[in-house]
Amino acid sequence: MASSPSPKGRFGPFGGQFVPETLMAALEQLERAYRAARRDPAFRRTLTACLADYVGRPTPLYFAERLTRRLGGAKVYLKREDLAHTGAHKINNTVGQALLARRMGKPRVIAETGAGQHGVATATVAAWLGLRCDVYMGAEDVARQSLNVVRMRLLGARVIPVTSGSRTLKDACNEAIRDWVTNVRTTHYILGSVVGPHPYPTMVRDFQSVIGREARRQILRQHGRLPAALVACVGGGSNAIGLFHPFLRDRQVALHGVEAAGHGVGRGKRTPRHGPLASGRGAHAATLVAGSIGILHGARSYLLQDQEGQVTEAHSIAAGLDYPGVGPEHAYLKATGRARYTAVTDAQALEGFRLLAETEGILPALEPSHAVYALSRLAPMLPASSAVVLGLSGRGDKDVAIVAKHLGLLDGR
Amino acid sequence: MAVERLAAAFRRARGARRAALIAYLTAGYPSLAATAALVRELARAGVDIIELGLPFSDPLADGPTIQAASAQALKRGVTLERILRTVAEIRKTTDVPLVAMGYANPLYRRGLPAFCRQAVAAGFDGVIVPDLPPEEAGELIRAARPVKLATIFLAAPTSPPARLRRIAAASRGFVYVVSLTGVTGARRQLPREVVTQVRALRRLTRQPIAVGFGVSTPAQVRWLSGVADGVIVGSALVDAIRKRALPTSIGRWVRPFVEATRR
């Protein structure tokens, strides 16, 4: 009888290693290297020092007084990942993985990127450690996030536009995996979210958990007790898991993941009869809210697919949420009921963007703007004595042109 | 029946002092009618086994040629249901072994037991799932064994001996040795190390061993026929189909490859 050892890297029924055989040895090597590194005090010291001196951690937990007053209800605290080096939480993970790549003796790193934040964070650490760096980016995202494309090129990375499929994050991910299959002996793939095959969802979550560890310490110090709720946006889900994870055992803290409803979830409900190409562009990216269980990019989780199991195209105004999959641990948190997931439309996210800009003088990225909107609905329902922490995962400079276009700020008004 | 039909094909080839030639087609490219005609034509030209690729939206083990063929097939509305119906038609007129090569998600979507049953009923003899390593394949194996659908696993250049053992143990029909680290697609040169990997597998299993990925010339087929029990030609054939309209001309195209399998 065939040997089928127990599968690794599961969150309940989710996760796994659904990848071509060529990558299995690399995943085993990565898992070994990561396990050894996290037990190695020298590695931990280096990582902590880099996060402090290079990334600028801890990031502040900021009491948003005017926003709180505007919403009327729970005190709103912002976990300011937008203030981390490169302007988003992505750097927490890339610093860790780049140090691992160096430890494994791999001179080249690759990455996929949607909004470009992970690409910039990867290009940054590659420059910092002297690693060669290629970033795959959907051709559509190259066009809508040109500022980040320039940043990556200035940092010495090659940006490779991906023209297959929907020309967004999903296809960039496919292409990065194909590159890795080809160059696996010399290349480490710095995956940017808590998706992909084991050990990525666990490893990326661990690197991002610094967000929640700091936030937990900070809220206890500043507010005197745990918050009533955490709110964070979910595309692949790395900033949300990073914030949520250190609070998982604090059952009194509600966890709210906010997905992108794009043009509206109802519109995407009708399952297309044939493949993704026949169905045209998707309507939303609310994978947990409106998707179903399947296998994509190496893991079993929720995804957007048609009746035939063909992956359908996602849509969100936020390039970083425009992905038809989601991390397997989020699927598990949904299944167990520990976290709740809702979805916010493009238009609502723009409201969230303006709300934070006008009340606090902070331009959020469009991704956490989804969370800002959800928070604006949640906070008024909670007592003024309670607190809510919002994961402000990145800054909005990269999105200014898109927001201006949508709000009509470019035609002289 | 199914596993046995594959075994018989390898026996016949060996008896004729040849390696088996295995041809890959993307099902539904350029159309399902063309696929049926191509299978018959290839079998008539002497191809021993035919792999039919089940199109998937995200074929991450495939290079540009098969990606494009899959996308084209999906765009034209090819579904698993229609492929199974086409295979049932093909089965009425040819006995050539047929192997389905498809990614995990569409198969899980259907349900693995249902897929395996329906595949065998239609006339498939084996299945290859490139994103399902043996560790994740317990469910597939449990579904395939009772209906005698051969489960063919891939061995990569990066697979260490312990993995080769696991791959050989899970495989039925043959073991698929991937010649290079990379995705599918024609290559001018193939790495010499594939010989080492085939020999390592030989020591672990008595099942036939076939080499694929990158094979694009009769010269490469001749070389590999001295090493392995079967040689797989995929992207080069799909490319030829793209360039030529008539199935009969594909028969002519493949004949030098068949000739090259003689030892």
XYZ file of C-alpha atoms in Angstrom:
676
model
C 0.000 0.000 0.000
C 1.160 3.516 -0.718
C 2.660 5.507 2.071
C 0.737 8.679 2.764
C 2.126 10.314 5.874
C -0.025 12.742 7.763
C -0.181 16.058 5.947
C 1.699 18.989 7.389
C 0.841 22.573 8.127
C -2.883 22.246 8.722
C -5.278 24.658 10.357
C -8.116 22.216 10.860
C -8.953 21.060 7.333
C -7.208 24.086 5.769
C -3.635 24.622 4.586
C -1.343 21.914 3.260
C 1.263 21.650 0.524
C -0.467 21.420 -2.851
C 2.564 22.191 -5.000
C 4.577 20.609 -7.820
C 7.051 17.998 -6.613
C 10.023 20.185 -7.614
C 9.166 22.540 -4.732
C 8.712 19.916 -2.039
C 12.420 19.707 -1.211
C 12.626 23.520 -1.081
C 9.654 23.705 1.288
C 11.264 21.103 3.523
C 14.523 23.055 3.497
C 12.674 26.277 4.285
C 10.776 24.665 7.124
C 13.975 23.272 8.619
C 15.800 26.585 8.241
C 12.919 28.499 9.757
C 12.551 26.112 12.676
C 16.287 26.291 13.419
C 16.300 30.092 13.079
C 13.471 30.692 15.511
C 15.287 28.649 18.146
C 18.564 30.433 17.482
C 19.029 33.328 19.943
C 21.471 35.014 17.546
C 18.873 35.038 14.758
C 16.220 36.369 17.105
C 18.546 39.110 18.316
C 19.396 40.118 14.750
C 15.723 40.170 13.768
C 14.721 42.248 16.789
C 17.543 44.704 16.187
C 16.643 45.054 12.510
C 12.990 45.607 13.322
C 13.950 48.338 15.789
C 16.728 50.157 13.951
C 15.834 49.559 10.310
C 12.048 49.205 10.300
C 11.417 51.643 13.140
C 9.529 49.390 15.525
C 7.637 49.486 17.738
C 5.148 51.427 15.656
C 2.887 53.685 17.752
C -0.549 52.731 18.975
C -2.237 56.064 18.477
C -5.421 57.209 20.189
C -7.518 58.778 17.417
C -9.370 61.329 19.507
C -11.177 63.283 16.777
C -12.228 60.124 14.960
C -13.491 58.740 18.262
C -15.514 61.882 18.880
C -16.874 61.834 15.328
C -18.037 58.237 15.627
C -19.265 58.473 19.209
C -18.697 55.191 20.970
C -15.630 53.081 21.657
C -12.235 54.745 21.833
C -10.443 54.186 18.542
C -6.769 53.295 18.562
C -4.753 53.005 15.355
C -1.883 50.549 15.132
C 0.352 52.629 12.918
C 1.981 50.167 10.509
C 1.844 52.998 7.982
C 4.748 54.490 9.929
C 6.991 51.459 9.450
C 9.829 51.766 6.934
C 8.459 51.633 3.360
C 5.030 52.646 4.631
C 3.299 49.345 5.311
C 3.367 46.250 7.511
C 4.850 44.152 4.687
C 8.413 44.921 5.781
C 8.006 42.922 9.045
C 7.827 39.760 6.958
C 10.392 40.626 4.306
C 13.068 41.452 6.890
C 12.524 38.033 8.493
C 12.480 36.109 5.232
C 15.473 37.955 3.783
C 17.505 37.066 6.870
C 16.376 33.465 6.351
C 17.359 33.561 2.663
C 20.825 34.697 3.689
C 20.979 31.917 6.274
C 20.049 29.359 3.576
C 22.765 30.763 1.308
C 20.352 31.812 -1.439
C 21.688 34.836 -3.349
C 18.454 35.702 -5.129
C 14.936 36.499 -3.923
C 11.690 36.813 -5.841
C 8.295 38.116 -4.815
C 4.775 38.636 -6.096
C 3.087 41.913 -5.470
C -0.374 43.387 -5.889
C -0.430 46.964 -4.618
C 3.342 46.985 -4.800
C 3.812 47.328 -1.038
C 5.194 43.824 -0.654
C 7.300 44.305 -3.786
C 8.764 47.498 -2.363
C 9.356 45.826 1.000
C 11.133 42.924 -0.737
C 13.193 45.186 -2.995
C 14.150 47.170 0.099
C 15.477 44.240 2.112
C 17.187 42.854 -1.007
C 19.088 46.118 -1.388
C 19.821 46.135 2.332
C 21.313 42.611 2.316
C 22.777 42.685 -1.198
C 20.458 40.034 -2.688
C 19.351 39.978 -6.313
C 15.635 40.656 -6.579
C 12.923 40.096 -9.192
C 9.331 41.105 -8.481
C 6.339 39.766 -10.403
C 3.455 42.180 -10.722
C 0.259 41.916 -12.747
C 0.328 44.225 -15.762
C -2.887 45.862 -14.567
C -1.327 46.590 -11.166
C 1.843 47.930 -12.818
C -0.390 50.491 -14.477
C -2.433 51.448 -11.395
C 0.445 51.458 -8.878
C 3.142 53.154 -10.922
C 4.640 54.959 -7.923
C 5.574 51.655 -6.324
C 6.968 50.336 -9.624
C 9.359 53.271 -9.699
C 10.290 52.730 -6.051
C 11.161 49.078 -6.716
C 13.291 49.992 -9.727
C 15.109 52.673 -7.729
C 15.882 50.017 -5.138
C 17.573 47.900 -7.803
C 14.859 45.292 -8.311
C 13.605 44.113 -11.673
C 9.818 44.453 -11.994
C 8.379 41.838 -14.335
C 4.856 42.646 -15.570
C 2.621 39.565 -15.787
C 0.224 39.541 -18.712
C -1.441 36.146 -18.204
C -4.930 35.599 -16.765
C -6.476 38.556 -14.959
C -3.104 40.391 -14.934
C -3.339 40.996 -11.179
C -2.015 39.522 -7.928
C -3.211 35.950 -8.550
C -1.306 35.779 -11.817
C 1.764 37.429 -10.318
C 1.661 34.663 -7.706
C 1.451 31.956 -10.420
C 4.413 33.466 -12.217
C 6.484 33.747 -9.038
C 5.812 30.080 -8.292
C 6.857 29.154 -11.857
C 10.084 31.114 -11.418
C 10.710 29.389 -8.102
C 10.125 25.942 -9.628
C 12.763 26.847 -12.230
C 15.389 28.508 -10.017
C 14.693 26.808 -6.715
C 18.327 25.950 -6.014
C 19.509 29.566 -5.946
C 16.330 31.450 -5.152
C 14.170 32.049 -2.118
C 10.572 33.032 -2.747
C 9.546 35.770 -0.314
C 5.804 35.216 -0.276
C 4.044 38.339 0.954
C 1.012 37.022 2.758
C -0.226 34.216 4.986
C -1.144 32.190 1.908
C 0.664 29.521 -0.104
C 1.955 26.107 0.942
C 3.191 25.247 4.423
C 5.359 26.663 6.016
C 4.473 30.083 4.546
C 1.141 30.714 6.336
C 2.740 29.909 9.697
C 6.054 31.632 9.052
C 4.567 34.843 7.660
C 2.070 34.921 10.529
C 4.913 34.594 13.049
C 6.867 37.440 11.425
C 3.750 39.631 11.332
C 2.667 38.798 14.880
C 4.995 41.522 16.092
C 2.072 43.853 15.226
C -0.292 42.194 17.678
C 2.335 41.624 20.376
C 3.147 45.326 20.421
C -0.502 46.352 20.166
C -1.446 44.131 23.102
C 1.293 45.605 25.284
C 0.468 49.149 24.172
C -3.297 48.942 24.671
C -2.854 47.512 28.148
C -0.545 50.386 28.992
C -2.580 53.164 27.338
C -6.134 51.940 27.927
C -5.576 49.844 31.016
C -7.273 46.754 29.662
C -7.859 44.700 26.546
C -9.848 46.197 23.667
C -13.392 45.065 22.888
C -12.466 44.448 19.278
C -9.749 44.425 16.637
C -10.518 45.450 13.070
C -8.256 44.767 10.100
C -8.584 44.367 6.351
C -8.109 40.947 4.754
C -6.812 40.249 1.272
C -4.441 37.338 1.753
C -4.699 38.302 5.400
C -1.181 38.960 6.722
C -1.769 42.204 8.592
C -4.992 40.869 10.096
C -3.397 37.630 11.285
C -0.418 39.597 12.582
C -2.723 41.763 14.666
C -5.168 39.007 15.687
C -2.834 36.189 16.578
C -1.472 37.428 19.927
C -5.098 38.056 21.014
C -6.512 34.652 19.982
C -6.664 33.408 23.555
C -8.255 36.631 24.826
C -11.772 35.417 24.143
C -13.326 38.733 25.191
C -11.606 40.484 22.253
C -13.764 40.285 19.132
C -11.839 39.861 15.877
C -13.228 41.551 12.754
C -11.713 40.803 9.350
C -12.836 43.110 6.567
C -12.779 41.896 2.985
C -13.254 43.834 -0.240
C -16.799 43.734 -1.599
C -15.716 45.632 -4.717
C -18.798 46.638 -6.713
C -20.915 44.593 -4.290
C -21.005 40.971 -3.151
C -24.565 40.397 -4.337
C -23.473 41.108 -7.870
C -20.946 38.326 -7.834
C -23.301 35.752 -6.337
C -24.404 34.332 -9.675
C -21.862 31.648 -10.452
C -20.679 31.906 -14.020
C -21.523 28.886 -16.098
C -18.134 28.526 -17.737
C -14.531 29.346 -16.953
C -13.147 32.599 -15.605
C -12.359 33.992 -19.019
C -15.944 33.619 -20.125
C -17.218 35.370 -17.023
C -15.277 38.594 -17.508
C -13.977 40.696 -14.643
C -15.070 39.787 -11.164
C -17.307 41.900 -8.993
C -15.611 41.550 -5.608
C -12.790 39.968 -3.618
C -14.812 38.803 -0.596
C -13.353 35.326 -0.488
C -14.415 34.323 3.032
C -17.769 36.092 2.890
C -18.879 34.845 -0.527
C -16.378 32.177 -1.711
C -16.195 28.423 -1.265
C -13.574 25.899 -0.178
C -10.921 24.952 -2.710
C -7.207 24.747 -3.456
C -5.159 27.638 -4.800
C -1.448 28.466 -4.650
C -0.538 25.469 -2.571
C -3.173 25.557 0.163
C -6.735 24.529 0.847
C -8.771 27.520 1.934
C -11.664 29.615 0.696
C -11.493 30.949 -2.835
C -13.564 32.512 -5.567
C -14.357 29.849 -8.132
C -17.040 28.729 -10.532
C -18.935 25.430 -10.518
C -16.116 23.809 -12.498
C -13.477 24.705 -9.935
C -11.949 27.344 -12.196
C -10.692 30.277 -10.178
C -12.662 33.407 -10.974
C -11.318 36.909 -11.109
C -11.471 39.147 -8.093
C -12.101 42.846 -8.077
C -11.256 45.537 -5.587
C -10.345 49.190 -5.822
C -7.468 48.222 -3.514
C -4.868 46.292 -5.498
C -3.630 44.624 -2.310
C -7.046 43.041 -1.688
C -7.656 42.079 -5.330
C -7.005 38.372 -4.804
C -9.421 35.410 -5.120
C -7.831 33.439 -2.268
C -7.242 33.958 1.450
C -4.904 32.542 4.069
C -5.884 29.108 5.440
C -5.706 30.272 9.053
C -8.407 32.848 8.332
C -10.538 30.048 6.867
C -9.998 28.213 10.133
C -10.833 31.251 12.300
C -14.030 31.634 10.277
C -14.902 27.951 10.665
C -14.354 28.029 14.426
C -16.187 31.334 14.775
C -13.258 32.964 16.579
C -13.111 35.733 13.965
C -15.930 37.336 11.996
C -15.593 38.462 8.429
C -17.553 41.138 6.645
C -17.084 42.921 3.346
C -16.925 46.595 2.412
C -17.451 47.996 -1.101
C -15.133 50.216 -3.135
C -17.370 53.217 -2.490
C -17.485 52.577 1.262
C -13.699 52.191 1.350
C -13.389 55.621 -0.258
C -15.610 56.978 2.535
C -13.296 55.346 5.034
C -10.311 56.921 3.312
C -11.816 60.408 3.572
C -12.988 59.910 7.132
C -9.501 59.160 8.408
C -7.897 61.859 6.278
C -10.282 64.538 7.503
C -10.483 63.617 11.170
C -6.901 62.585 11.861
C -4.714 63.981 9.104
C -3.702 60.505 8.018
C -4.046 59.245 4.436
C -4.584 55.511 4.775
C -3.893 53.038 1.969
C -7.069 51.873 0.232
C -6.671 48.428 1.819
C -7.061 49.575 5.471
C -9.603 52.155 4.288
C -11.938 49.149 4.115
C -11.245 48.504 7.789
C -11.756 52.184 8.630
C -15.237 52.031 7.119
C -16.125 48.839 9.015
C -14.833 50.454 12.186
C -17.031 53.497 11.583
C -20.022 51.143 11.791
C -18.761 49.143 14.743
C -17.439 51.799 17.145
C -20.768 53.658 17.662
C -22.358 50.418 18.865
C -19.800 49.932 21.636
C -19.690 51.746 25.002
C -17.437 54.797 25.335
C -15.488 53.009 28.038
C -14.322 50.313 25.607
C -11.595 50.451 23.008
C -11.207 49.239 19.444
C -7.863 48.738 17.716
C -7.691 49.305 13.987
C -4.846 47.760 12.002
C -3.704 50.663 9.872
C -1.648 48.463 7.600
C -0.234 51.069 5.236
C -0.132 54.664 4.101
C -2.115 56.029 1.206
C 0.431 57.873 -0.934
C 0.405 55.070 -3.487
C -3.367 55.431 -3.904
C -3.676 59.184 -4.174
C -4.121 59.147 -7.971
C -6.861 56.489 -7.813
C -8.699 58.237 -5.008
C -8.435 61.565 -6.817
C -9.923 60.012 -9.931
C -12.825 58.420 -8.064
C -13.601 61.499 -6.007
C -13.243 63.817 -9.006
C -10.459 65.853 -7.410
C -8.483 66.267 -10.607
C -10.982 68.263 -12.653
C -10.634 71.573 -10.861
C -13.288 71.120 -8.175
C -8.672 -2.668 -16.888
C -7.298 0.833 -16.572
C -3.969 0.182 -14.834
C -3.597 -2.955 -16.914
C -4.015 -1.108 -20.223
C -1.067 1.118 -19.292
C 1.060 -1.852 -18.265
C 0.259 -3.612 -21.551
C 1.360 -0.562 -23.542
C 4.759 -0.544 -21.829
C 5.079 -4.331 -22.324
C 4.309 -4.013 -26.023
C 6.856 -1.250 -26.475
C 9.524 -3.208 -24.605
C 8.721 -6.293 -26.688
C 9.336 -4.236 -29.824
C 12.652 -2.980 -28.364
C 11.292 0.538 -28.038
C 10.511 3.029 -25.362
C 6.861 4.014 -25.167
C 6.066 7.391 -26.713
C 3.634 9.350 -24.588
C 1.970 12.361 -26.188
C 0.321 15.210 -24.269
C -2.610 17.190 -25.622
C -4.608 19.914 -23.937
C -8.172 18.619 -24.057
C -10.367 20.975 -26.020
C -7.517 22.715 -27.806
C -8.205 23.862 -30.410
C -11.575 22.131 -29.926
C -12.944 18.916 -28.436
C -13.670 17.566 -31.916
C -10.051 18.223 -32.823
C -8.907 16.471 -29.639
C -10.848 13.335 -30.616
C -9.420 13.391 -34.143
C -5.897 14.044 -32.838
C -6.022 11.124 -30.398
C -7.004 8.735 -33.190
C -4.367 10.155 -35.507
C -1.614 9.951 -32.885
C -2.559 6.382 -31.990
C -2.489 5.432 -35.674
C 0.951 7.049 -36.017
C 2.267 4.744 -33.296
C 1.996 6.835 -30.130
C 1.705 4.397 -27.202
C -0.046 6.449 -24.517
C -1.888 9.771 -24.629
C -2.156 12.290 -21.814
C -5.103 14.655 -21.964
C -4.575 17.902 -20.079
C -7.677 19.120 -18.244
C -7.635 22.912 -18.639
C -7.318 24.965 -15.456
C -7.402 28.706 -14.882
C -4.129 28.681 -12.908
C -1.803 26.021 -14.336
C 1.247 26.810 -12.238
C 3.375 23.873 -13.406
C 2.935 24.846 -17.055
C 4.891 27.143 -19.327
C 3.461 29.612 -21.874
C 2.477 27.038 -24.537
C 0.185 24.936 -22.345
C -1.012 27.993 -20.410
C -2.211 29.511 -23.676
C -3.826 26.262 -24.854
C -5.655 25.881 -21.507
C -6.874 29.466 -21.516
C -8.079 29.037 -25.089
C -9.947 25.830 -24.241
C -11.619 27.435 -21.195
C -12.583 30.457 -23.219
C -14.375 28.147 -25.624
C -16.367 26.650 -22.781
C -14.592 23.327 -22.350
C -15.657 21.658 -19.109
C -14.755 18.399 -17.383
C -18.194 17.065 -18.278
C -17.646 17.670 -21.973
C -14.131 16.237 -21.855
C -15.464 13.042 -20.267
C -18.086 12.770 -23.004
C -15.406 13.233 -25.661
C -13.233 10.567 -24.046
C -16.160 8.160 -24.046
C -16.524 8.790 -27.794
C -12.795 8.321 -28.372
C -12.873 5.055 -26.416
C -15.348 3.562 -28.893
C -12.768 3.628 -31.666
C -9.356 3.229 -30.043
C -7.729 1.207 -27.326
C -4.815 3.602 -26.764
C -4.268 4.210 -23.030
C -5.507 7.626 -21.916
C -4.220 9.503 -18.902
C -5.878 12.618 -17.474
C -3.501 15.359 -16.339
C -5.298 17.940 -14.280
C -4.778 20.307 -11.362
C -6.215 19.533 -7.955
C -8.945 22.161 -7.555
C -11.325 21.167 -10.382
C -11.001 17.503 -9.324
C -11.786 18.287 -5.689
C -14.638 20.477 -6.818
C -16.191 17.450 -8.508
C -15.266 15.217 -5.577
C -12.400 12.769 -5.946
C -14.443 9.552 -5.724
C -16.903 10.860 -8.332
C -14.082 12.043 -10.566
C -12.242 8.715 -10.439
C -15.410 6.716 -11.131
C -16.482 8.926 -14.013
C -12.978 9.072 -15.480
C -12.714 5.293 -15.606
C -16.256 4.949 -16.927
C -15.423 7.344 -19.754
C -12.265 5.452 -20.627
C -9.396 7.097 -18.773
C -6.736 4.716 -17.473
C -4.708 6.956 -15.216
C -4.484 10.365 -13.623
C -1.643 12.817 -13.007
C -2.192 15.757 -10.663
C 0.886 17.976 -10.829
C 0.042 19.949 -7.688
C -0.672 16.918 -5.549
C 2.513 15.450 -4.038
C 2.126 12.022 -2.385
C 1.721 13.646 1.064
C -1.507 15.289 -0.075
C -2.709 12.432 -2.252
C -4.156 10.035 0.306
C -7.700 10.897 -0.671
C -6.977 10.566 -4.403
C -5.299 7.221 -3.910
C -8.207 5.914 -1.835
C -10.617 7.009 -4.566
C -8.556 5.687 -7.485
C -7.523 2.225 -6.257
C -10.979 0.583 -6.124
C -11.784 1.655 -9.708
C -8.277 0.745 -10.910
C -7.432 4.223 -12.091
C -3.634 4.482 -12.180
C -2.180 7.250 -9.994
C 0.970 8.609 -11.598
C 3.227 10.780 -9.464
C 6.022 13.056 -10.518
C 9.637 12.797 -9.402
C 11.661 15.998 -9.722
C 15.398 16.602 -10.075
C 15.211 18.030 -6.556
C 13.541 14.950 -5.028
C 15.909 13.325 -2.514
C 16.000 9.503 -2.205
C 13.451 9.437 0.626
C 10.955 11.274 -1.543
C 11.690 9.093 -4.573
C 10.764 6.086 -2.461
C 7.484 7.667 -1.410
C 6.699 8.699 -5.002
C 7.400 5.219 -6.359
C 5.254 3.641 -3.653
C 2.279 5.878 -4.417
C 2.555 5.483 -8.211
C 0.668 3.001 -10.364
C 1.003 2.662 -14.148
C 4.311 4.467 -14.343
C 6.453 7.001 -12.532
C 6.808 10.383 -14.226
C 10.329 11.756 -14.006
C 10.490 15.504 -14.540
C 13.655 16.105 -16.562
C 14.426 19.588 -15.294
C 13.695 22.103 -12.571
C 11.074 24.208 -14.248
C 7.690 24.322 -15.882
C 6.536 22.487 -18.998
C 7.730 23.824 -22.334
C 10.057 22.886 -25.192
C 13.795 23.129 -24.400
C 16.730 22.775 -26.752
C 18.852 21.086 -24.119
C 17.945 18.785 -21.286
C 20.070 18.269 -18.170
C 22.244 15.107 -18.123
C 21.341 14.503 -14.458
C 17.997 13.067 -15.459
C 19.869 9.823 -16.149
C 21.021 9.688 -12.541
C 17.504 10.287 -11.282
C 16.054 7.512 -13.496
C 18.734 5.086 -12.261
C 18.018 6.013 -8.648
C 14.323 5.300 -9.189
C 15.118 2.012 -10.942
C 16.629 0.750 -7.733
C 13.400 1.566 -5.878
C 10.679 0.304 -8.180
C 9.920 -2.163 -10.921
C 7.281 0.090 -12.430
C 7.911 1.702 -15.816
C 9.641 5.067 -15.701
C 8.816 7.813 -18.188
C 10.669 11.111 -18.640
C 8.944 14.337 -19.572
C 9.149 18.185 -19.490
C 11.118 19.989 -22.169
C 11.329 17.093 -24.652
C 10.942 18.670 -28.081
C 13.101 16.856 -30.684
C 13.438 13.289 -32.004
C 17.116 13.443 -30.982
C 16.111 14.014 -27.341
C 13.612 11.150 -27.621
C 16.353 8.867 -28.990
C 18.652 9.719 -26.101
C 15.973 9.271 -23.417
C 14.705 6.032 -24.996
C 18.020 4.495 -24.044
C 17.469 5.555 -20.445
C 13.763 5.300 -19.629
C 10.755 3.096 -20.468
C 8.774 5.994 -21.819
C 9.300 9.510 -23.149
C 6.678 12.258 -22.903
C 6.285 14.970 -25.530
C 3.922 17.777 -24.574
C 4.459 21.448 -25.340
C 6.264 20.724 -28.625
C 3.198 18.804 -29.791
C 0.784 21.500 -28.600
C 2.917 24.018 -30.498
C 2.740 21.858 -33.619
C -1.042 21.665 -33.259
C -1.209 25.434 -33.006
C 0.743 25.775 -36.244
C -0.968 23.037 -38.265
C -4.650 22.784 -38.980
C -5.023 19.143 -39.950
C -4.831 16.151 -37.576
C -3.268 14.084 -40.404
C -0.362 16.498 -40.586
C 0.131 15.972 -36.835
C 0.411 12.245 -37.573
C 3.229 13.060 -39.972
C 4.803 15.424 -37.434
C 4.898 12.792 -34.680
C 6.247 9.901 -36.753
C 9.943 10.872 -36.388
C 9.387 10.918 -32.620
C 7.916 7.398 -32.759
C 10.859 6.258 -34.888
C 13.266 7.745 -32.366
C 11.998 5.451 -29.602
C 13.654 2.393 -31.214
C 16.598 1.110 -29.235
